[in-house]
Coordinates of C-alpha atoms and ligand atoms in Angstrom, one line a residue:
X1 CA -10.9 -13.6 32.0
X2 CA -9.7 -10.4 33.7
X3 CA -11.3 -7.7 31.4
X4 CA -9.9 -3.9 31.7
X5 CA -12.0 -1.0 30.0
X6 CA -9.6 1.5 27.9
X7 CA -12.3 3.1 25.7
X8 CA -15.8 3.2 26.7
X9 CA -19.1 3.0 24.3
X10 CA -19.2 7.0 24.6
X11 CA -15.6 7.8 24.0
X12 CA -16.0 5.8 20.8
X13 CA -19.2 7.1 19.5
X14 CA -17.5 10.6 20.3
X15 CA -14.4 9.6 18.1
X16 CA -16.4 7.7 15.2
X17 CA -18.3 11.5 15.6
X18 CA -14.9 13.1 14.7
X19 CA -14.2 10.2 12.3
X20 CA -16.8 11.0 10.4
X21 CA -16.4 14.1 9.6
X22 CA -12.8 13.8 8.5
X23 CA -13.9 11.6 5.9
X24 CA -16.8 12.6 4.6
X25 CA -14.7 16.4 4.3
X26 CA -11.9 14.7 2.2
X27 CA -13.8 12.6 -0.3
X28 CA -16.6 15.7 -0.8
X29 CA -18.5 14.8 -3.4
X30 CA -16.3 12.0 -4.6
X31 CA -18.2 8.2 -4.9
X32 CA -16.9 5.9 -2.6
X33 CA -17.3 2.2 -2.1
X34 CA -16.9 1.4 1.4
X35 CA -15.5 -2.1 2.5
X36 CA -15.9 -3.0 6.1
X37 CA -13.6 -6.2 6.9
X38 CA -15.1 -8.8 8.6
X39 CA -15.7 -10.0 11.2
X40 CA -13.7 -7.4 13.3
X41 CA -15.2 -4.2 11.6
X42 CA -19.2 -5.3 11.8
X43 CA -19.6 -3.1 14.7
X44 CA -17.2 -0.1 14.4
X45 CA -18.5 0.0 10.1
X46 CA -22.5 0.2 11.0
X47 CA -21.5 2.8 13.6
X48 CA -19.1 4.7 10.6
X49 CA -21.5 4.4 7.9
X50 CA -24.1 6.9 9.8
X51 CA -21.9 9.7 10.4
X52 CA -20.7 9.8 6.7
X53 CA -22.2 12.6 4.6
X54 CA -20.9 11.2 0.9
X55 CA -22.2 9.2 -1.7
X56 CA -21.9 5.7 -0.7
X57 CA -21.8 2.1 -1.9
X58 CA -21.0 -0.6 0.3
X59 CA -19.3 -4.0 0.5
X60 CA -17.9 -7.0 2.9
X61 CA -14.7 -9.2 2.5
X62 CA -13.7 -11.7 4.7
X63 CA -9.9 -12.1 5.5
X64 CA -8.1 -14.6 7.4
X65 CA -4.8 -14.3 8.9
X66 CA -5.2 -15.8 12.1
X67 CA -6.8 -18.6 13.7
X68 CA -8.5 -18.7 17.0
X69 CA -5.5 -17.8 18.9
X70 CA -3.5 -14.0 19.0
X71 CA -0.8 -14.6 16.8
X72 CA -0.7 -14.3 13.4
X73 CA -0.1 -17.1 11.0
X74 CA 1.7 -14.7 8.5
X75 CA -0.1 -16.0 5.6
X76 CA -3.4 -14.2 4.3
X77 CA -6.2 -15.4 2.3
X78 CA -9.8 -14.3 1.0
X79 CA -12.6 -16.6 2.8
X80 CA -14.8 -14.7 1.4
X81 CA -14.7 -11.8 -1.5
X82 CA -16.3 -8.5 -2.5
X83 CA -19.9 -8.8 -4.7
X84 CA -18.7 -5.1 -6.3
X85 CA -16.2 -4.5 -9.4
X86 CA -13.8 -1.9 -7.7
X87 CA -12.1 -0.5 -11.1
X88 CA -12.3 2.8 -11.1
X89 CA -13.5 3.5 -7.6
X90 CA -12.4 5.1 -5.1
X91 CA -12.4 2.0 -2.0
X92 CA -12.4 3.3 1.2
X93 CA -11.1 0.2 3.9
X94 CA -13.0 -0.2 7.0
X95 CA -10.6 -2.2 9.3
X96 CA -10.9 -2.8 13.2
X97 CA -7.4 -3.2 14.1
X98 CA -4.3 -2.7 12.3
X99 CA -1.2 -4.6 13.5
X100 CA 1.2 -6.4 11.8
X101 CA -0.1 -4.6 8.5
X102 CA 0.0 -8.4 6.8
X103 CA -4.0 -8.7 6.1
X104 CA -4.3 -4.9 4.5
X105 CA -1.2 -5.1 3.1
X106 CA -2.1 -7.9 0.9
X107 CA -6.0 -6.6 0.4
X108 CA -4.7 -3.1 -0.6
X109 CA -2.3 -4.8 -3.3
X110 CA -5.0 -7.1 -4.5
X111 CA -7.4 -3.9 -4.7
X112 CA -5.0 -1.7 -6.8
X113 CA -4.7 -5.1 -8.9
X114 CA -7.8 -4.9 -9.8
X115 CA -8.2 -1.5 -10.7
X116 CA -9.2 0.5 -7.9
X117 CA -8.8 4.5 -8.3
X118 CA -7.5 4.9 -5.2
X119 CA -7.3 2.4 -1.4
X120 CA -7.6 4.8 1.4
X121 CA -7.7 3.2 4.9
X122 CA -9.9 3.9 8.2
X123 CA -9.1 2.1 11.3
X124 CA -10.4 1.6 14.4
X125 CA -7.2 1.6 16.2
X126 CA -3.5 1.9 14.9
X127 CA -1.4 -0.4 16.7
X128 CA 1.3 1.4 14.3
X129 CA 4.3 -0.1 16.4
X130 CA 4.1 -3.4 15.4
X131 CA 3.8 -3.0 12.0
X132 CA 5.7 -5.3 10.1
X133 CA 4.8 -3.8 6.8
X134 CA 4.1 -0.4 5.0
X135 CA 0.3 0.0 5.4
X136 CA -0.5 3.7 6.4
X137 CA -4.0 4.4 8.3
X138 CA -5.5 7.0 6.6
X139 CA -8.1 8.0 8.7
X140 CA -7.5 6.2 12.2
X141 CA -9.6 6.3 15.9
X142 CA -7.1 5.6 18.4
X143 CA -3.4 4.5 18.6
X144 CA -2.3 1.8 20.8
X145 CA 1.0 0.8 21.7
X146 CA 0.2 -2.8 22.5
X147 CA -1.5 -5.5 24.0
X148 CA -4.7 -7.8 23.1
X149 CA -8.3 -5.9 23.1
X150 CA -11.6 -7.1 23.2
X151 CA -15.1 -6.1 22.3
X152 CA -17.1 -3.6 20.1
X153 CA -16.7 -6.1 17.3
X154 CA -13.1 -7.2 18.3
X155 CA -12.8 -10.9 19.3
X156 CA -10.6 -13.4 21.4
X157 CA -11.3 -17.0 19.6
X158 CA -14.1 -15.7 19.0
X159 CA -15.6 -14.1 22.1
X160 CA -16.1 -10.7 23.3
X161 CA -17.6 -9.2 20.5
X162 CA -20.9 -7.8 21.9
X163 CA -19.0 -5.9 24.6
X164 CA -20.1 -2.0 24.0
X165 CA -17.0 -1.3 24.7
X166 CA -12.8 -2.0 24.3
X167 CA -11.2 -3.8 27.0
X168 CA -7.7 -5.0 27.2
X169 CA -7.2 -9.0 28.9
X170 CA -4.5 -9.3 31.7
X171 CA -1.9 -9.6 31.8
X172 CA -1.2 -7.5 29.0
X173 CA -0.8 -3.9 29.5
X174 CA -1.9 -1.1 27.2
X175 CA -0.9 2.1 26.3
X176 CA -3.4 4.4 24.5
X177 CA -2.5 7.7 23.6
X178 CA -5.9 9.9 21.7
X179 CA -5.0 10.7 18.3
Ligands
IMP1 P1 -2.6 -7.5 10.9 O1 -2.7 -8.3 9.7 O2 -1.4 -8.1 11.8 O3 -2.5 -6.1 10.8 O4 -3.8 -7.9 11.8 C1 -5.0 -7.4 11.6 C2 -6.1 -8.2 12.1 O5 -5.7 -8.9 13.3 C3 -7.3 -7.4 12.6 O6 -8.2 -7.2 11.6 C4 -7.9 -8.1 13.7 O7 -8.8 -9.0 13.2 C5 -6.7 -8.9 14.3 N1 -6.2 -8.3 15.5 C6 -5.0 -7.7 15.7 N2 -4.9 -7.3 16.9 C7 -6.0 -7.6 17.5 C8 -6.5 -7.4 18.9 O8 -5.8 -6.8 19.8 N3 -7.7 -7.9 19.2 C9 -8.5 -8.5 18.2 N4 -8.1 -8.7 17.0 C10 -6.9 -8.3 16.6

């Protein structure tokens, strides 16, 4: 597979850097319980989680709302669900990607549901013209216009993930613009 290199390993640490400090400046001295969304956000949440200066709990959910392919299915369930009681917390999002806006969509609406004080959002990367529905990235890495990346926890059927860096697969053309 043809792999191009749009961000590399330092341009990332330099923006989760950045990333960092927005957040940590707008939740202060607030409690926050952190939920990195697997798989996807394994990578990009470890590297997060050290540049935040706040008062932290943490937590993993497992979505699913595609298979092994690059479409989505359009339906979204829970494989696999937060330990933590989120009532009354302030639940911070940890996504790699945002697309479509299906998967945090539904997990933002489920979160509310149960009580959370507030759903705030921190993404990777914003591919904000394909959304489909009204999700807004709160605190967001890079925008992309389109195509299908790879690596630094993002997968293709699975592969990919251990690359340091992001890579688009030809043919598809990207367009990044730094945020
Ligand atoms: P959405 O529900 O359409 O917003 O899709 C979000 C999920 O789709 C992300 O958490 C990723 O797992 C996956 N996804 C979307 N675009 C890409 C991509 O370019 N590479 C890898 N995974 C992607």
């Amino acid at each position: 597979m043809n792999l191009r290199e749009i961000f590399t390993p330092d341009e990332i640490a330099k923006r989760i850097q950045g990333l960092g400090r927005e957040v940590s400046i707008f939740y202060g001295r607030e409690k926050v319980l952190g939920v990195c969304v697997l798989k996807g956000a394994f990578v990009f949440f470890a590297d997060l989680v050290r540049c935040l200066d706040i008062d932290m709990e943490m937590d993993f959910v497992r979505l699913s709302s595609y298979g092994d392919g690059t479409a989505s299915s359009g339906e979204v369930s829970v494989e696999c669900d937060l330990v933590s009681d989120v009532r009354d917390k302030n639940v911070l999002v940890v996504e790699d990607i945002v697309d479509t806006g299906l998967s945090l969509y539904y997990f933002s609406r489920m979160l509310r549901s149960r009580g959370a004080r507030s759903v705030r959002i921190c993404a990777l990367i914003d591919k904000h013209e394909r959304r489909t529905l009204p999700v807004n990235v709160d605190f967001c890495g890079f925008r992309v216009q389109k195509g299908y990346l790879v690596g630094y926890g993002l997968d293709m059927a699975q592969k990919y993930r251990n690359l340091p860096g992001i890579y688009t697969i030809d043919p598809y053309e990207i367009e990044a613009a730094d945020v």
